[in-house]
Amino acid sequence: MLYDRAKIYVEGGRGGDGCVSFRREAHVPKGGPDGGDGGRGGDVVLVCEPSLRDLSAMRQGTHFRASRGGHGQGKRRHGARGEDSVVPVAPGTEVGGLHGERFDLTEPGQRAVVAHGGGGGHGNKRFASSTRQAPRFAERGVDGDSGWIELRLKLLADSGLVGLPNAGKSSLLARMTRAAPKVAEYPFTTVEPVLGTLEGEDRQLVLADIPGLIEGAAEGAGLGHEFLAHVERCGLLVHVIDVAGDDPAAAYETVRSELGAHDARLEALPELVVLSKRDLVPDEDVERAVGESRGRLGDAVVDVLAVSAATGAGIEELSAAIFAAASTQMSRTPASVPEFEAEHRTYRPAGVGGFAVERLDGGAFRVEGRGIELLVDRHDLSNAEALAYLEQRLREIGVLKALQDAGFEPGDEVRIGEEAFELHV
Ligand SMILES: Nc1nc2c(ncn2[C@@H]2O[C@H](COP(=O)(O)OP(=O)(O)OP(=O)(O)O)[C@@H](O)[C@H]2O)c(=O)[nH]1
Ligand SMILES: [Mg+2]
């Protein structure tokens, strides 16, 4: 089985808490605050690992959690950064991130941070000011990002073999590469993509043999639809048609329309038409079929060739044609040029950003806003000093003013995030 989809739960580490501590020295009676900051939580990072073939490793474990940041300590010692959770994925893995980003891991070693660790809390040292010389509170660390994300593997092949079932695709792959796909005289022998490497003089190309396509494949008929995504990254389609079949022209059209129905990008790929099993019909019929196809398809295709996997006739020419198409067309394929920088987002819960105040039934007030919620989350509201500090911050940010405008009076209940508390200001 080729596991080309996975769903995993990722969770960045929680930030370490800031520390409340005061300097103690033999000859200094009342030392100042010296509590260090908590460390950032670790990230969950996907890394493109070339030794992996598919996403089957994700079946063992679906939860990936990074470690939490270390807590701050006295003497201004900061907590250590939490350890990252590193998740190896096969080349060609596409990921939809927690915040709607997309990552595409194609190059070995390429990384994508899919869950950022939470920030560490500031130690009490940071809250010292001329009016608050001995702060007896510190911030707590915040939670990291978390949630389920979906992974989708799209094989990194340079060229894809497409065609109706039984057209002879696997026989060609077996003839041209070291791959040993199953070959048989019934349709749907190939049930999942098989990759083979085509050896050239100075380079190699990866050929993907995908299950046969039938009418309705794009809507789910047969098996091919499951795997059409795997040819999306190819730079060249090798369209295999049984020259001894009933109606080669109709076979061609059926496959073309399924490719187009799946994705217009597939339809737009350069295409090499290969008439297979040429040993089964007289040479003059083969020549006629090649001429007829060339006339009908013209410039729409790279070329039309006739081959036999059984005798080897035309195989060298086919290989040369694939390499030639590769050097002219594949230099700009998505397989070699990552569509997205995998690591394209930096996230820090820095500024408080916007907020909204709402009066609830019963007289309480709710303040909403990610930054404000984080601020409240960072503080222990049972600590009177922390609460006083929070009130001061809410005043500075303009939340108090907004509350008063909404009818707030000292002593009313205010709810922010999970917390509910009375404000006496
Ligand atoms: N005589 C002859 N028979 C061939 C040739 N190529 C393939 N065949 C036969 O055609 C049948 C189908 O070949 P496959 O390679 O399995 O075809 P496929 O396109 O991979 O088929 P699916 O995997 O079902 O989509 C098998 O019985 C092969 O032996 C050829 O060049 N000459
Ligand atoms: Mg096959």
mmCIF file of C-alpha atoms and ligand atoms in Angstrom, residues 163-172 182-191 209-213 240 242 276-280 307-311, ligand 1:
data_model
loop_
_atom_site.group_PDB
_atom_site.id
_atom_site.type_symbol
_atom_site.label_atom_id
_atom_site.label_comp_id
_atom_site.label_asym_id
_atom_site.label_seq_id
_atom_site.Cartn_x
_atom_site.Cartn_y
_atom_site.Cartn_z
ATOM 1 C CA GLY A 163 -3.328 5.340 -20.375
ATOM 2 C CA LEU A 164 -6.255 2.953 -20.285
ATOM 3 C CA PRO A 165 -5.994 -0.248 -18.238
ATOM 4 C CA ASN A 166 -3.994 -2.940 -20.072
ATOM 5 C CA ALA A 167 -2.366 -0.427 -22.413
ATOM 6 C CA GLY A 168 1.056 -1.756 -21.450
ATOM 7 C CA LYS A 169 2.267 0.964 -19.058
ATOM 8 C CA SER A 170 3.755 -1.351 -16.459
ATOM 9 C CA SER A 171 5.407 -3.457 -19.157
ATOM 10 C CA LEU A 172 7.148 -0.321 -20.398
ATOM 11 C CA LYS A 182 3.117 -6.481 -11.791
ATOM 12 C CA VAL A 183 2.081 -7.125 -15.400
ATOM 13 C CA ALA A 184 -0.976 -9.150 -16.394
ATOM 14 C CA GLU A 185 -3.513 -9.496 -19.167
ATOM 15 C CA TYR A 186 -6.431 -8.167 -17.132
ATOM 16 C CA PRO A 187 -7.264 -4.498 -16.462
ATOM 17 C CA PHE A 188 -6.343 -2.759 -13.177
ATOM 18 C CA THR A 189 -3.290 -4.880 -12.550
ATOM 19 C CA THR A 190 -1.537 -1.837 -11.166
ATOM 20 C CA VAL A 191 -3.362 -0.676 -8.061
ATOM 21 C CA ASP A 209 3.466 4.188 -13.627
ATOM 22 C CA ILE A 210 -0.035 4.949 -12.433
ATOM 23 C CA PRO A 211 -3.128 2.725 -12.473
ATOM 24 C CA GLY A 212 -5.141 2.712 -15.688
ATOM 25 C CA LEU A 213 -7.673 5.454 -16.306
ATOM 26 C CA VAL A 240 0.431 4.849 -23.693
ATOM 27 C CA ASP A 242 -2.418 -0.119 -27.318
ATOM 28 C CA SER A 276 2.482 0.124 -27.507
ATOM 29 C CA LYS A 277 2.573 -3.590 -28.395
ATOM 30 C CA ARG A 278 3.767 -2.905 -31.927
ATOM 31 C CA ASP A 279 4.865 -6.549 -32.208
ATOM 32 C CA LEU A 280 1.195 -7.545 -32.340
ATOM 33 C CA VAL A 307 7.259 0.603 -29.280
ATOM 34 C CA SER A 308 7.135 -2.951 -28.059
ATOM 35 C CA ALA A 309 7.922 -3.860 -24.475
ATOM 36 C CA ALA A 310 7.990 -7.481 -25.611
ATOM 37 C CA THR A 311 10.689 -7.181 -28.300
HETATM 38 N N1 LIG B 1 2.672 -8.700 -27.176
HETATM 39 C C1 LIG B 1 2.833 -7.712 -26.308
HETATM 40 N N2 LIG B 1 2.115 -7.716 -25.177
HETATM 41 C C2 LIG B 1 2.296 -6.691 -24.304
HETATM 42 C C3 LIG B 1 3.215 -5.636 -24.552
HETATM 43 N N3 LIG B 1 3.169 -4.776 -23.516
HETATM 44 C C4 LIG B 1 2.256 -5.257 -22.649
HETATM 45 N N4 LIG B 1 1.724 -6.424 -23.118
HETATM 46 C C5 LIG B 1 0.710 -7.243 -22.460
HETATM 47 O O1 LIG B 1 -0.439 -6.464 -22.203
HETATM 48 C C6 LIG B 1 -1.041 -6.826 -20.957
HETATM 49 C C7 LIG B 1 -1.161 -5.586 -20.086
HETATM 50 O O2 LIG B 1 0.130 -5.093 -19.774
HETATM 51 P P1 LIG B 1 0.424 -4.180 -18.517
HETATM 52 O O3 LIG B 1 1.801 -3.679 -18.651
HETATM 53 O O4 LIG B 1 0.071 -4.904 -17.267
HETATM 54 O O5 LIG B 1 -0.610 -3.026 -18.772
HETATM 55 P P2 LIG B 1 -0.940 -1.753 -17.863
HETATM 56 O O6 LIG B 1 -1.159 -0.612 -18.766
HETATM 57 O O7 LIG B 1 0.110 -1.587 -16.829
HETATM 58 O O8 LIG B 1 -2.312 -2.200 -17.221
HETATM 59 P P3 LIG B 1 -2.996 -1.700 -15.844
HETATM 60 O O9 LIG B 1 -1.976 -1.822 -14.776
HETATM 61 O O10 LIG B 1 -4.116 -2.634 -15.654
HETATM 62 O O11 LIG B 1 -3.448 -0.309 -16.072
HETATM 63 C C8 LIG B 1 -0.146 -7.878 -20.350
HETATM 64 O O12 LIG B 1 -0.696 -9.139 -20.624
HETATM 65 C C9 LIG B 1 1.172 -7.696 -21.085
HETATM 66 O O13 LIG B 1 1.927 -8.889 -21.167
HETATM 67 C C10 LIG B 1 3.966 -5.691 -25.783
HETATM 68 O O14 LIG B 1 4.778 -4.824 -26.081
HETATM 69 N N5 LIG B 1 3.726 -6.731 -26.601
#
